[in-house]
Every structure is written in structure tokens, then in C-alpha cells.
Coordinates of C-alpha atoms in Angstrom, one line a residue:
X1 CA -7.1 11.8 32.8
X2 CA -8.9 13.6 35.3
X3 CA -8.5 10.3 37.5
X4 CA -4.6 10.7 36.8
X5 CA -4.7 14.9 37.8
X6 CA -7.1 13.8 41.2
X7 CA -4.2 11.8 42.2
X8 CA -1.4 14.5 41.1
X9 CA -3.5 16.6 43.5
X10 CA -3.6 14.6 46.2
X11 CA 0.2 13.6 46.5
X12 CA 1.1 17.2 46.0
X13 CA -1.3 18.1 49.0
X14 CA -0.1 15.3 50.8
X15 CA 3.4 16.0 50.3
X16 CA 2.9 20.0 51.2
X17 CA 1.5 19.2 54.3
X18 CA 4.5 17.3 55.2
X19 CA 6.6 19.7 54.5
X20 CA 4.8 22.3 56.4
X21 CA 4.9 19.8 59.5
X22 CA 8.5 19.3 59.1
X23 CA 9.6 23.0 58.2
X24 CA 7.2 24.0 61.6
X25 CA 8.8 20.9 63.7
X26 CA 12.3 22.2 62.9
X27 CA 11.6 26.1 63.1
X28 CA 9.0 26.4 65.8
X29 CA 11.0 26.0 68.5
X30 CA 10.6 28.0 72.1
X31 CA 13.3 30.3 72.7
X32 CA 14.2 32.1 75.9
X33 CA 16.0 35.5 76.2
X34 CA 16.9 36.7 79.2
X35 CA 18.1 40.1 79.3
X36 CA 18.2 41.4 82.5
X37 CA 20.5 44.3 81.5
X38 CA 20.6 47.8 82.7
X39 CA 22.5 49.3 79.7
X40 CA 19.7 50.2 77.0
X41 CA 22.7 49.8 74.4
X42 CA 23.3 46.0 75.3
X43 CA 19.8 45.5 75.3
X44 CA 19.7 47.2 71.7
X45 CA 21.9 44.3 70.5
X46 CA 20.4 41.4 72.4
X47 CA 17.2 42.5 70.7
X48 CA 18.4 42.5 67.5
X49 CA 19.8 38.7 68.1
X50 CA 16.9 37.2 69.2
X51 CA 14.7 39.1 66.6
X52 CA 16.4 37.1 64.2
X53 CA 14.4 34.0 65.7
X54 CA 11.0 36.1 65.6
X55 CA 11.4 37.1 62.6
X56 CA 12.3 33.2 61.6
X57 CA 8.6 32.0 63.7
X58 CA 10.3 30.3 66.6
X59 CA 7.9 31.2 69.8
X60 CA 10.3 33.9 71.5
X61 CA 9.7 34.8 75.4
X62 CA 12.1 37.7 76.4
X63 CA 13.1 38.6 80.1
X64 CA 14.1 42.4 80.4
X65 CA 13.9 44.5 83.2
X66 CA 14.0 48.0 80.8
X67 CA 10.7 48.5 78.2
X68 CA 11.2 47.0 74.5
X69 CA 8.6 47.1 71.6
X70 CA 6.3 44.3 71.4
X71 CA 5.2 43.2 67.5
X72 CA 4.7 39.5 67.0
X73 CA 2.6 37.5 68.1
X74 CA 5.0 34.9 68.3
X75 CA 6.9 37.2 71.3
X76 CA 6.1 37.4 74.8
X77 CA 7.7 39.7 77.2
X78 CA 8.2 39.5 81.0
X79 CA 9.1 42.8 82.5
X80 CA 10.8 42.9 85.6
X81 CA 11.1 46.0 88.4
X82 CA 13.5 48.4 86.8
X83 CA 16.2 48.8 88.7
X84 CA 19.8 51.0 87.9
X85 CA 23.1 52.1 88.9
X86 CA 23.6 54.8 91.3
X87 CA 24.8 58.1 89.8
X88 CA 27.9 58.2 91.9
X89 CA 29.9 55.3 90.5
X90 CA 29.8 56.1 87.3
X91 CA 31.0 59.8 88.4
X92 CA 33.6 58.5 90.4
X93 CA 34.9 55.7 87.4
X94 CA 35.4 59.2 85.2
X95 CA 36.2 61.8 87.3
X96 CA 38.2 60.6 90.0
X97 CA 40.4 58.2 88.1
X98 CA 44.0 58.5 89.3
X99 CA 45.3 55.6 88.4
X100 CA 45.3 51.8 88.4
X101 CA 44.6 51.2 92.2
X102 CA 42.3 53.8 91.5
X103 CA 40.2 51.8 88.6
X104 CA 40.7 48.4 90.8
X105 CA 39.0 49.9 93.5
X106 CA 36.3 51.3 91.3
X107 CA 35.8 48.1 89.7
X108 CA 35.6 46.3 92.7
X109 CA 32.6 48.1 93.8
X110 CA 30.7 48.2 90.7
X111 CA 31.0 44.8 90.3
X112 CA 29.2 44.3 93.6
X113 CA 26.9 46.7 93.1
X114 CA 26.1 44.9 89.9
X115 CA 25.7 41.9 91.3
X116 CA 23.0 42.9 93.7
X117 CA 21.0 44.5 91.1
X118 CA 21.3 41.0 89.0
X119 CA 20.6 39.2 92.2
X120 CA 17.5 41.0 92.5
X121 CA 16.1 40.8 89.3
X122 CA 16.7 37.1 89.0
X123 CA 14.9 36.7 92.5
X124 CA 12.1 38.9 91.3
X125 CA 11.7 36.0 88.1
X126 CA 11.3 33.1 90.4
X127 CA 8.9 34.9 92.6
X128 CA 6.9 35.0 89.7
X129 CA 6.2 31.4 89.4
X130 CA 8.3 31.5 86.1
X131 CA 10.4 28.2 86.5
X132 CA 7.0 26.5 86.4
X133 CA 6.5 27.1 82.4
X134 CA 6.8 24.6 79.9
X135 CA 10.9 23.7 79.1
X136 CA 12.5 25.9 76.3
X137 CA 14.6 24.5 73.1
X138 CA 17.3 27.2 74.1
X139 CA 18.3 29.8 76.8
X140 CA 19.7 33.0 75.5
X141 CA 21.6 34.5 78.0
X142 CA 22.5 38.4 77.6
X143 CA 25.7 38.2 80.0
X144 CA 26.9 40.7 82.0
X145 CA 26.9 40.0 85.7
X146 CA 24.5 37.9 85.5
X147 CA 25.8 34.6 85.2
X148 CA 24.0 32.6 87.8
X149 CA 20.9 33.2 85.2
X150 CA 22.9 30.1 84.0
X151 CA 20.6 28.2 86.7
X152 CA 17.2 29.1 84.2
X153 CA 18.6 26.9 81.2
X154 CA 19.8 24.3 83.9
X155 CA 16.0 24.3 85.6
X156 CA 14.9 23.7 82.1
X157 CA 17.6 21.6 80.9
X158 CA 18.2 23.3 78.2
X159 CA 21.2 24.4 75.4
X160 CA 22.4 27.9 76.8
X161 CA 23.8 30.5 74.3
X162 CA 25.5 33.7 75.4
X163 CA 25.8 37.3 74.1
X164 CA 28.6 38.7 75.0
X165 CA 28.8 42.3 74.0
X166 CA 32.3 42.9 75.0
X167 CA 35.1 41.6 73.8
X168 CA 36.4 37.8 74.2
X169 CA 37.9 37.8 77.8
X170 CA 39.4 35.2 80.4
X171 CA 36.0 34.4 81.7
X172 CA 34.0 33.6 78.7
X173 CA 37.1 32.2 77.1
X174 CA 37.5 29.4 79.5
X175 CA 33.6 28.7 79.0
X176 CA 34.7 27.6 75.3
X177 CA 38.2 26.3 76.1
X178 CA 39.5 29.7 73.7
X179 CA 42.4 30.3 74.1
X180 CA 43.9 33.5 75.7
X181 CA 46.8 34.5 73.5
X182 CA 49.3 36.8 75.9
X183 CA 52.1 37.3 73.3
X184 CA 50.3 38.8 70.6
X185 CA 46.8 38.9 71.6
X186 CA 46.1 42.4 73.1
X187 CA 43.7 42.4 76.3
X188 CA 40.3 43.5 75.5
X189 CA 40.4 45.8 78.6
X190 CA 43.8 47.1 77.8
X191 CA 44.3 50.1 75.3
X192 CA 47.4 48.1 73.5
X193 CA 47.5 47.2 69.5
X194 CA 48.6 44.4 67.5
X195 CA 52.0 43.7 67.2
X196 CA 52.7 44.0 71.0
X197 CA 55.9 45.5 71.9
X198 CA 57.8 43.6 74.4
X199 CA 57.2 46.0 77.1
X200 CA 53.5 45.1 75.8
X201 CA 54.1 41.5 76.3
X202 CA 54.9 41.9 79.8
X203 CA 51.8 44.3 80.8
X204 CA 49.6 41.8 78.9
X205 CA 50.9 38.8 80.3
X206 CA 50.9 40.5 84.0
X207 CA 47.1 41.5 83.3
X208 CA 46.0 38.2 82.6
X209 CA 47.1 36.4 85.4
X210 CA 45.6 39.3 87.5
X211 CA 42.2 38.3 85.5
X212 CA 43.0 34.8 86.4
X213 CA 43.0 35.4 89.7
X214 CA 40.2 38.4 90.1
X215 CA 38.0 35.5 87.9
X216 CA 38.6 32.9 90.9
X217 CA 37.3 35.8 93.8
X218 CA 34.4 36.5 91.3
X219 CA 33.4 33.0 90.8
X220 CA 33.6 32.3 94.1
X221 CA 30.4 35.5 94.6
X222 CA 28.4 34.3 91.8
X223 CA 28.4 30.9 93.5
X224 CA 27.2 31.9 96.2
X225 CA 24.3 33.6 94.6
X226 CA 23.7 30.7 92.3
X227 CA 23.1 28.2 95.1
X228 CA 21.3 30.1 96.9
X229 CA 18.6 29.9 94.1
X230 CA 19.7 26.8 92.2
X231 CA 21.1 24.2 95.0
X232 CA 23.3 21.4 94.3
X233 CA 21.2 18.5 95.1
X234 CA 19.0 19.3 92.5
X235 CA 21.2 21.6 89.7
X236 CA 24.5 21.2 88.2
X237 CA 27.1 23.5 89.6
X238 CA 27.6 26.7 88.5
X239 CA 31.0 25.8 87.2
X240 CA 29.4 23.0 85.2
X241 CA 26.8 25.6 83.7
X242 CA 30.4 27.4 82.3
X243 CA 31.4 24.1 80.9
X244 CA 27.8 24.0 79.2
X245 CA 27.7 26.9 77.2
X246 CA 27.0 25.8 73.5
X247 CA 27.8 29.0 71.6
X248 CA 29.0 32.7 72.6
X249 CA 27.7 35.5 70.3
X250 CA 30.3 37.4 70.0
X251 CA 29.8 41.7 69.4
X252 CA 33.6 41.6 67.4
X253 CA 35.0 41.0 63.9
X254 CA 38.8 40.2 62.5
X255 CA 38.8 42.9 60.7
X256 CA 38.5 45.3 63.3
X257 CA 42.4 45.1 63.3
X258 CA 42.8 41.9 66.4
X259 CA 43.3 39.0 65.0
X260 CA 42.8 36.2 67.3
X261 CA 42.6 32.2 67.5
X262 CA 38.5 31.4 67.7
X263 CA 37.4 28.1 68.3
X264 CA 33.8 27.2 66.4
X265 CA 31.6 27.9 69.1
X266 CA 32.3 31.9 69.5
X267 CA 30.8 33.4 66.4
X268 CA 31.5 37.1 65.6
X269 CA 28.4 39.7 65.3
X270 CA 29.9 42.6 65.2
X271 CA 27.6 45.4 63.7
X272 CA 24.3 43.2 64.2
X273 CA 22.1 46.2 65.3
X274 CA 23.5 48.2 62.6
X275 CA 21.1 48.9 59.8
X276 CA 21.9 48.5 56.3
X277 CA 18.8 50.4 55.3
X278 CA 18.0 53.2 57.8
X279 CA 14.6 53.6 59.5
X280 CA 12.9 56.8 58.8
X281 CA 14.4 59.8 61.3
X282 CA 11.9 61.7 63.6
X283 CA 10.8 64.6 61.9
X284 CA 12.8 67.0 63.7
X285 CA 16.3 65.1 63.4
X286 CA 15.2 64.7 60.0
X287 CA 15.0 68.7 59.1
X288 CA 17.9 69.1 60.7
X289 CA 20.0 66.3 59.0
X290 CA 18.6 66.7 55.5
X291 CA 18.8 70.7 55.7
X292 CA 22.7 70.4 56.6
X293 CA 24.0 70.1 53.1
X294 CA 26.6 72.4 52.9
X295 CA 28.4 72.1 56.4
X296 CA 27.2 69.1 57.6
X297 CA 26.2 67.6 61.4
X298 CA 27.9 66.4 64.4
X299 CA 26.5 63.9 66.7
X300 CA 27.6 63.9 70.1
X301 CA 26.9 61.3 72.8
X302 CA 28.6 59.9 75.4
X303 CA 26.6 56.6 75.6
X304 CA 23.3 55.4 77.9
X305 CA 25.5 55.2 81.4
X306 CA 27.6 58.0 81.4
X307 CA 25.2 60.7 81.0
X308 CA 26.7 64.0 79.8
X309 CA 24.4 66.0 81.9
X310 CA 26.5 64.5 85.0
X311 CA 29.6 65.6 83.7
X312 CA 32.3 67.7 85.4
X313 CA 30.7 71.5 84.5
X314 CA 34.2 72.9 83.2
X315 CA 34.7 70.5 80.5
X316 CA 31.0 70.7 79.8
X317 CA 31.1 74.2 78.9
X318 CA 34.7 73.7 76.8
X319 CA 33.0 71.5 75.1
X320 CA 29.9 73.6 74.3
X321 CA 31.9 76.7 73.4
X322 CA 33.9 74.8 70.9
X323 CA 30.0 73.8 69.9
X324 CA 28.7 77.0 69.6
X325 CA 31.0 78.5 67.2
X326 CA 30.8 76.0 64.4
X327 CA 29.3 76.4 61.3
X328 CA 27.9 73.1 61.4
X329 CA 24.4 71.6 63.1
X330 CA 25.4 69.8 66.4
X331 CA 23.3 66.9 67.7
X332 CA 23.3 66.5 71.3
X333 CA 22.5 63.2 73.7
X334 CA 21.9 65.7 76.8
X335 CA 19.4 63.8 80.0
X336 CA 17.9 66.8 81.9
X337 CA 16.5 70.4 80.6
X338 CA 19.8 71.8 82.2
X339 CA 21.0 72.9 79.3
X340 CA 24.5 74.3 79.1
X341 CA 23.5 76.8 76.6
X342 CA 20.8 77.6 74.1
X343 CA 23.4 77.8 71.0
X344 CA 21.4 78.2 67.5
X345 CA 23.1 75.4 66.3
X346 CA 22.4 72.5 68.8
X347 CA 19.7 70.5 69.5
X348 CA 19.4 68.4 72.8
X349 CA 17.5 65.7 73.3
X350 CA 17.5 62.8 76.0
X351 CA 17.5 60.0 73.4
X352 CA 18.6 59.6 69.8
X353 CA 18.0 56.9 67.1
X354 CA 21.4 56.4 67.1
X355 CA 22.3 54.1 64.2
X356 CA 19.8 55.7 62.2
X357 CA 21.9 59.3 62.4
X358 CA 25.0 57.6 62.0
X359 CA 23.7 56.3 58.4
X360 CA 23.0 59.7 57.7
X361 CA 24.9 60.8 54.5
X362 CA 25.4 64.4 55.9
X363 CA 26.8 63.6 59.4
X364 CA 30.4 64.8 59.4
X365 CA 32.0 63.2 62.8
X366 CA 30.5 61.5 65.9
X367 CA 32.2 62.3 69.0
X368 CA 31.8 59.2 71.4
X369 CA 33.1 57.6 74.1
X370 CA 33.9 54.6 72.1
X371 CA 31.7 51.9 73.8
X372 CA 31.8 49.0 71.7
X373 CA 28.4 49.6 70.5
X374 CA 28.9 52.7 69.2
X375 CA 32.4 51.7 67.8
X376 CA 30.7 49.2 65.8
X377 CA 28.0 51.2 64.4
X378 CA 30.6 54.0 63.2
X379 CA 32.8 51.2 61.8
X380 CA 29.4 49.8 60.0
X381 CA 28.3 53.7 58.5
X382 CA 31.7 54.9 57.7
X383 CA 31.8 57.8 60.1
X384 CA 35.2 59.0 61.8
X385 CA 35.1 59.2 65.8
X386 CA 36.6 62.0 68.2
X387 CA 37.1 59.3 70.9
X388 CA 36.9 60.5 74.6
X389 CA 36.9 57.4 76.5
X390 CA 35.8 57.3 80.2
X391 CA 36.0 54.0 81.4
X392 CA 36.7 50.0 81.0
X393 CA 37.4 48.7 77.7
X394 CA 36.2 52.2 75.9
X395 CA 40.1 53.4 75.7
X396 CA 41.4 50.0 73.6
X397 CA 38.3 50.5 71.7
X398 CA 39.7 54.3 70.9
X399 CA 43.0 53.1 70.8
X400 CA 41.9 50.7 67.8
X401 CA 40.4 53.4 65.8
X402 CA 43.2 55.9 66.2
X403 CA 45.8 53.1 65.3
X404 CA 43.7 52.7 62.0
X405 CA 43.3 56.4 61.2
X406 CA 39.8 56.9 61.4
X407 CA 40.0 58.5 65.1
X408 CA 41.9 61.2 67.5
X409 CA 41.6 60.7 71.1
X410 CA 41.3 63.5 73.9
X411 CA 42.0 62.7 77.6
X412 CA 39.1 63.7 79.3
X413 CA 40.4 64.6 82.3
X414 CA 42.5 66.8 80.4
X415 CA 40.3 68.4 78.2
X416 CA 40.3 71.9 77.6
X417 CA 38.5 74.5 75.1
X418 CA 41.4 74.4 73.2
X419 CA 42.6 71.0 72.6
X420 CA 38.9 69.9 71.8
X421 CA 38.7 72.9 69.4
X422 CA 42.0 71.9 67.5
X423 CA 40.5 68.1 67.4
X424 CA 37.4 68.9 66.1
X425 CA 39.0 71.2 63.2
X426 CA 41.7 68.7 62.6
X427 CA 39.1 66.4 61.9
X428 CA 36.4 68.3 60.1
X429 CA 39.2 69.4 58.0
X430 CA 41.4 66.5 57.3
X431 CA 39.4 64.4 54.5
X432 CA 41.6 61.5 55.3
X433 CA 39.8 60.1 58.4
X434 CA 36.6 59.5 56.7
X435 CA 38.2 58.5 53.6
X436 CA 40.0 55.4 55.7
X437 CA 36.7 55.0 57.8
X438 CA 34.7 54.5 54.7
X439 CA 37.7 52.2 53.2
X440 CA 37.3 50.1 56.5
X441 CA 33.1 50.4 56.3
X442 CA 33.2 48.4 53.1
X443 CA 35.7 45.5 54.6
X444 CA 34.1 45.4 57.9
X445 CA 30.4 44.9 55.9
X446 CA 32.0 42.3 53.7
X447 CA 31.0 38.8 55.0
X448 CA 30.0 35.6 53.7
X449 CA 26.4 36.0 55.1
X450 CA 24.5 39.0 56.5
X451 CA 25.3 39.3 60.8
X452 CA 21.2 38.5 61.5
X453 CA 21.6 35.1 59.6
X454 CA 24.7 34.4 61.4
X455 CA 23.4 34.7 64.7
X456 CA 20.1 33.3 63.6
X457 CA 21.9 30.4 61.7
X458 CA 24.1 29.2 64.5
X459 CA 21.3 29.5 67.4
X460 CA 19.2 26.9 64.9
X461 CA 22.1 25.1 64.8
X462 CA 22.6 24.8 68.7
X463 CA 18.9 23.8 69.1
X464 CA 18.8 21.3 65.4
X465 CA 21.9 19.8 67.2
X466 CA 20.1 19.8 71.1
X467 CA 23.1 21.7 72.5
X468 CA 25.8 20.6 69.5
X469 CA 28.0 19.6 71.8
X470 CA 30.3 18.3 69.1
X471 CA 31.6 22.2 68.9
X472 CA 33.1 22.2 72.1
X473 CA 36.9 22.1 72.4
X474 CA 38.9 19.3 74.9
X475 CA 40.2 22.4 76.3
X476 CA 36.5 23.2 78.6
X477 CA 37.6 20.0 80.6
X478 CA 41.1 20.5 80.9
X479 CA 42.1 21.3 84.1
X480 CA 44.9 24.3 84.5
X481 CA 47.9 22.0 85.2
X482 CA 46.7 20.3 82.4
X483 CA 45.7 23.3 80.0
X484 CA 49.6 25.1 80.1
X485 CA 51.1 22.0 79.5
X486 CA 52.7 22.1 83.2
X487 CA 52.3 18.0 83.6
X488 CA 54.4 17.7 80.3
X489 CA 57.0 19.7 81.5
X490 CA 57.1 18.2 84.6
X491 CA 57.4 14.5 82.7
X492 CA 59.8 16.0 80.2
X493 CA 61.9 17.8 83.5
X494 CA 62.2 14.8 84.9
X495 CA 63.2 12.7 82.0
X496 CA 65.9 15.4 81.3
X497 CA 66.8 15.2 84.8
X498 CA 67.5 11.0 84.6
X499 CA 68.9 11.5 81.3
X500 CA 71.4 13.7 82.7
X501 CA 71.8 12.0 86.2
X502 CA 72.4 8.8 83.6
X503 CA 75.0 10.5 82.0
X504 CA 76.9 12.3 84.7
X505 CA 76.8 8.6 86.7
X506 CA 78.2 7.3 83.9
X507 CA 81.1 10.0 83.3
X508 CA 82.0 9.3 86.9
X509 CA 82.2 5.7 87.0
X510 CA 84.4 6.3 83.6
X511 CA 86.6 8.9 84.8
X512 CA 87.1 6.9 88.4
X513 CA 87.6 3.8 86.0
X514 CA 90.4 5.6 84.2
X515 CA 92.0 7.3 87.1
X516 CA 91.9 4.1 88.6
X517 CA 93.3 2.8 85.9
X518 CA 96.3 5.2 85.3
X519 CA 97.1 4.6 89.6
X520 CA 97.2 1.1 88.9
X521 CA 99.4 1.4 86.1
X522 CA 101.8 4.3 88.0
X523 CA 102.2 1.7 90.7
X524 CA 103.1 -1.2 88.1
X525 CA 106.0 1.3 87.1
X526 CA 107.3 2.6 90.1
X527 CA 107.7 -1.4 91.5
X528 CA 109.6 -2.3 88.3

């Protein structure tokens, strides 16, 4: 008997230790980040993707050039210089907008500007003897600007996923073969709704040829950066590194009111850095938040670029009269000790735990400028939005939440004391915004697994699969004339063409056969 529980032992030892080998052999695997961003909310949310594969055990080495908390000891963080925008293009996207030449031009420059800045911290990662490290299982890319990155997972030959965190557009369509529905699809940089009037149809369809043709000028920079560092003779083209992209994390959800074709390979994440259970607030925004039981708290912020210290004074001070005069406790993103006033009821402060005060059961209304980030936390918490967008794909975001009730929107260019007063009461007022917002919160929350094990699931799966290339649609290797279809109609234009050439041969021959006919026969008559 005890010969019999010996051997019981042993095989159960035996067949632990196998599965510890296999569950580390399939789980272990080394992971790249890089996240070269300058926006701290996009690095918010590419940190909460790849913590998903820390938290899972997989050896994590992230690239950033802005600070982030190291835990694990299974994480490994490069920091790069710091580099960021200057002040003046951010001022001149929101002030001196006048119009769509206006926001070309602007765009135009920023992207450039962006570019160098990428440029520079991808040349500051090879100067550090980086490409020399072991090979990774996967390359997580944190994409904005930054696509000639793409030449890391090509050094290392290895799967690339992306997180995207705007939404799906021509670019990173095409790098999935997704297709880029005009007709009813509304452009993610456009502020139109689902169903798309005609007039709607025409602007969207015009928009996304001018993408098609702005993405060949912009491909045609990021080349020339990508070669520089990763040439030919040795890499794959940049255009190949598009076709290689195995998955795109995307930061959007269905239910957010666009509903639009998705081929496997783009995965939704909406609301990933949103927390279902709250982290503990700082003491001070804690007082201030739990005290506010009767009235309540507003949280204003106009998001990590646009800073509201460098705002145009006059509306500044509209904005802060309105402020002042509430009965409410108003929580204020301000960057500088430039305060506008010194109200009772606000408190400034450069940064706020942002997610964390929208979860906030006493929080009465976040005014925003509807980034998507900040969209998708309020859609997560339930909390209605005054929406003043500034720039880029903020007013379609705003546009979204209006259409579904949960939001008003104010021009800011436009905004006085008074139309942002009547807002604010309009909303503080009307229960019916955060009755739909809450309505919404509990459909946009529903999903067949939480957002972390999404993202973490389908990253496993890339690197289980070594790339899963079986994901990718025909349509990444379709070339355009192929893609619209324009050979077919070409083939079916021509066969119409001989059909019809066929026919109208053979009605002349006919008709000259009868009028031939009916001469002859004329003739025959006249002789007799």
C-alpha cells in the first residue's frame, strides 16, 4: 500500500511539473511595448493593454519616452529623452480655426512636427544598442505617428500588434484589408451620425478619397524615415510591415452607436483603462467628493494637450464665472498657479486621477473636450458630458453623445458666460441625461468577457498562433484596381460592349437584309 501511494506520488509530481513546464512554455513569452507617445492619455491605455500580459507572467519590456510606474519584476522599462509639442500648435488648432483650409493647414504641420519628434525618439532607441537584445514573441506598437517603429518587430522578426486609440480609419483599415464603408459608415474624423443623409454621403465619400490621397503623401514621409533606419537590403519594406500587422486593438465598441463591418483581426477595447472598482482617491479629492452629498461635483478638464491654462483669457474667465456661482464643488484640471480666480468652491490642480473621479457616485457632470479617452470613460461610469470639442476627431466624438442624449455641445469659439451658464443648468437640471448615460453605461459594460482578457486573450493568441496569420483578410493583398472591383467592371463593360456591338451588327445586317429584300421585290413589280 504504501508502495502503491509512493507511486501515486510520484506520477502526480511528475505530471505537475509538466504542466508547470508547459503552462510557463506557453505564457512566458517576451513581449515588447513600444510607446513612444507624447499624450499621457494614450499612454494611460497602452498601459493598461500590456498590463494585461504582466499581470498574465509574460516578461514585458516597455519603450516610453514619458515616466510610468514600475511593479513587477517581470517588467522592464526603457525611458527615452522626453520630448513634446510646442505650445503654439495646439493654440493655433483651437483658436485660430476658420475653417477647413484652416484645419488642413494645421494638420499638415502637426503632422510634421510629429513626425520629427517620433523620428527622434526612435533614433534615440537604436543609439542605445537596443536592436542588439534577444528577439521578442510580439511587438506592441502604440501607433500614432510612429509607424516606422514597424522596423523594431521587422529587426526582430517578430508578430506586430497595434493600439490604435482612435477610431478605425483609412490607414489602419488597409493594414487589415477592413473595409471603409462611405455610404453608411460615418468618418471617424467627421462629426456625422448613423443613418447618413445624402448630403452626408457625399461629404463622406469626398472625405475619404481626400484620406486616400493625404495617406499616399504621408506614406511616402514615413518611408523615408523608415529606410533611413531600416534599409531595404536587409528589412522588408515599410509597406510590407502594413501588410504584417496581426491584430489592431481597437479603443471603440458597437454600441457606441457606429455600427461598422470588422474583420477578426481588429478587436474592440473600448473602456480598457476604465475601472470597474475605483482606486482609492487622494485625500484631498476624496473630502471634497465624499463631502458633496447634497449638490454634488463637477469635473472639468480639457484633456493632457490642450491645457486650459493656455486658453483664450475671455472664455477662461466665462467659464469661471459660471463656476463660481454654483452651489456645487467644481474640480479643475488647471497646469500653472495662474489661477483665474480663487472661488470657494474650486479646486485646481495640474493632474487628476481621472477615471477614478468619474466613478465617483457624487459627480454630477464632466465637462470635456470629448477625446476619445475621456468619452470612453464617461460612457464606462455613466456620467453625462458638456462637450466642448477643440480639435480632430473630438467633435464626432461630441456629436455621438449628443445624438444619444447623454450630452450638449458648446462651440468654443463661441462661448460666452451665458450660453455656458444656460448649458450647465440645463444639464444639472434635466435628470434625463444621466438617466440615458447610465442606461447606455450598463450596455456599453455588457460583453462576453471583461476588455483586459480581451486584449490579453487575443495578443496570446497572435503569439500561440506565431503571427496567426490565418486572421488576415484577401483584401491586405489586393491591389486598389483590384479591391473596388474596377477589373470586373472593366470585363463586365466590355462584355456588355460586344454583347451589344453583337446585337446592333446583327440588327443591321437584318434590316439591310430586308430592305434589300423589299428593293428587290419593288423592282420584280415594277418590270411585270
Amino acid at each position: 500500500m504504501c508502495i502503491s501511494a509512493l507511486s501515486i506520488l510520484r506520477v502526480a509530481c511528475a505530471l505537475i511539473l509538466s504542466i508547470s513546464i508547459c503552462t510557463k512554455s506557453s505564457e512566458s513569452a517576451r513581449v515588447l511595448g513600444l510607446f513612444p507617445t507624447l499624450g499621457k492619455s494614450h499612454l494611460i491605455i497602452q498601459m493598461e493593454v500590456i498590463k494585461t500580459l504582466i499581470d498574465r507572467g509574460h516578461n514585458v519590456t516597455v519603450v516610453t519616452t514619458l515616466p510610468v510606474t514600475k511593479g513587477n519584476r517581470n517588467f522592464q522599462h526603457i525611458k527615452l529623452p522626453e520630448r513634446s509639442y510646442p505650445e503654439w500648435i495646439f493654440t493655433s488648432f483651437i483658436e485660430d480655426r476658420k475653417g477647413l483650409m484652416d484645419e488642413l493647414k494645421q494638420t499638415s504641420v502637426m503632422t510634421d512636427i510629429a513626425l520629427n519628434i517620433s523620428e527622434a525618439s526612435l533614433a534615440d532607441l537604436i543609439k542605445s544598442d537596443f536592436l542588439n537584445e534577444e528577439p521578442f514573441d510580439l511587438v506592441v506598437l502604440g501607433y500614432f505617428f510612429n509607424d516606422f517603429f514597424m522596423g523594431i518587430a521587422a529587426h526582430f522578426k517578430s508578430p506586430l500588434v497595434i493600439i490604435d486609440t482612435h477610431k478605425p480609419l483609412f490607414l489602419t483599415n488597409s493594414m487589415i484589408g477592413n473595409p471603409s464603408e462611405t455610404l453608411y459608415v460615418p468618418n471617424g474624423l467627421l462629426d456625422d451620425t448613423q443613418p447618413l443623409s445624402f448630403v452626408g454621403r457625399v461629404r463622406n465619400t469626398l472625405f475619404y478619397f481626400l484620406e486616400v490621397v493625404y495617406s499616399k503623401f504621408y506614406i511616402r514621409s514615413l518611408n523615408n524615415i523608415y529606410e533611413k533606419y531600416f534599409p531595404g537590403a536587409k528589412y522588408p519594406s515599410l509597406i510590407d510591415m502594413f501588410k504584417n500587422v496581426s491584430l489592431i486593438l481597437q479603443t471603440s465598441h458597437f454600441s457606441e452607436g457606429i455600427i461598422r463591418p470588422e474583420v477578426p483581426a481588429l478587436i474592440p477595447i473600448a473602456g480598457i483603462q476604465a475601472k470597474s472598482k475605483p482606486d482609492p482617491l487622494p485625500k484631498d479629492l476624496s473630502l471634497i467628493l465624499d463631502g458633496a452629498t447634497e449638490h454634488g461635483v463637477i469635473y472639468f478638464s480639457l484633456g493632457t494637450n490642450a491645457k486650459s491654462s493656455d486658453r483664450n483669457p475671455i472664455t477662461i474667465r466665462s467659464i469661471y464665472n459660471v463656476f463660481s456661482k454654483l452651489k456645487q464643488k467644481v474640480i479643475w484640471k488647471w497646469e500653472n498657479g495662474d489661477y483665474p480666480g480663487n472661488a470657494s468652491n474650486i479646486f485646481y490642480k495640474k493632474w487628476f486621477p481621472q477615471d477614478d473621479i468619474l466613478a465617483h457616485r457624487n459627480l454630477r457632470l464632466f465637462v470635456s473636450h470629448c477625446g476619445l479617452g475621456s468619452v470612453v470613460e464617461s460612457n464606462y461610469h455613466g456620467v453625462p458630458v458638456l462637450a466642448i470639442p477643440l480639435f480632430g476627431d473630438q467633435f464626432g466624438n461630441a456629436k455621438g453623445m449628443v445624438d444619444a442624449g447623454f450630452a450638449v455641445q458648446l462651440d468654443y469659439q463661441k462661448l460666452t458666460e451665458e450660453s455656458f451658464g444656460r448649458a450647465v443648468k440645463e444639464m444639472l437640471d434635466n435628470p434625463s441625461y444621466r438617466e440615458k448615460i447610465q442606461t447606455f453605461s450598463k450596455l456599453y459594460r455588457d460583453r462576453p468577457m471583461s476588455i483586459r482578457d480581451t486584449a490579453a486573450y487575443w495578443m496570446e493568441y497572435v503569439i500561440r498562433h506565431r503571427g496567426a496569420k490565418h486572421m488576415q483578410s484577401p483584401a491586405v493583398h489586393m491591389n486598389a484596381f483590384a479591391y473596388y472591383g474596377l477589373d470586373v467592371i472593366a470585363f463586365l463593360l466590355v462584355i456588355v460592349y460586344i454583347v451589344f456591338k453583337t446585337i446592333s451588327v446583327c440588327c443591321c445586317t437584318l434590316i439591310y437584309r430586308c430592305r434589300k429584300s423589299e428593293i428587290g421585290g419593288t423592282d420584280k413589280r415594277k418590270k411585270e
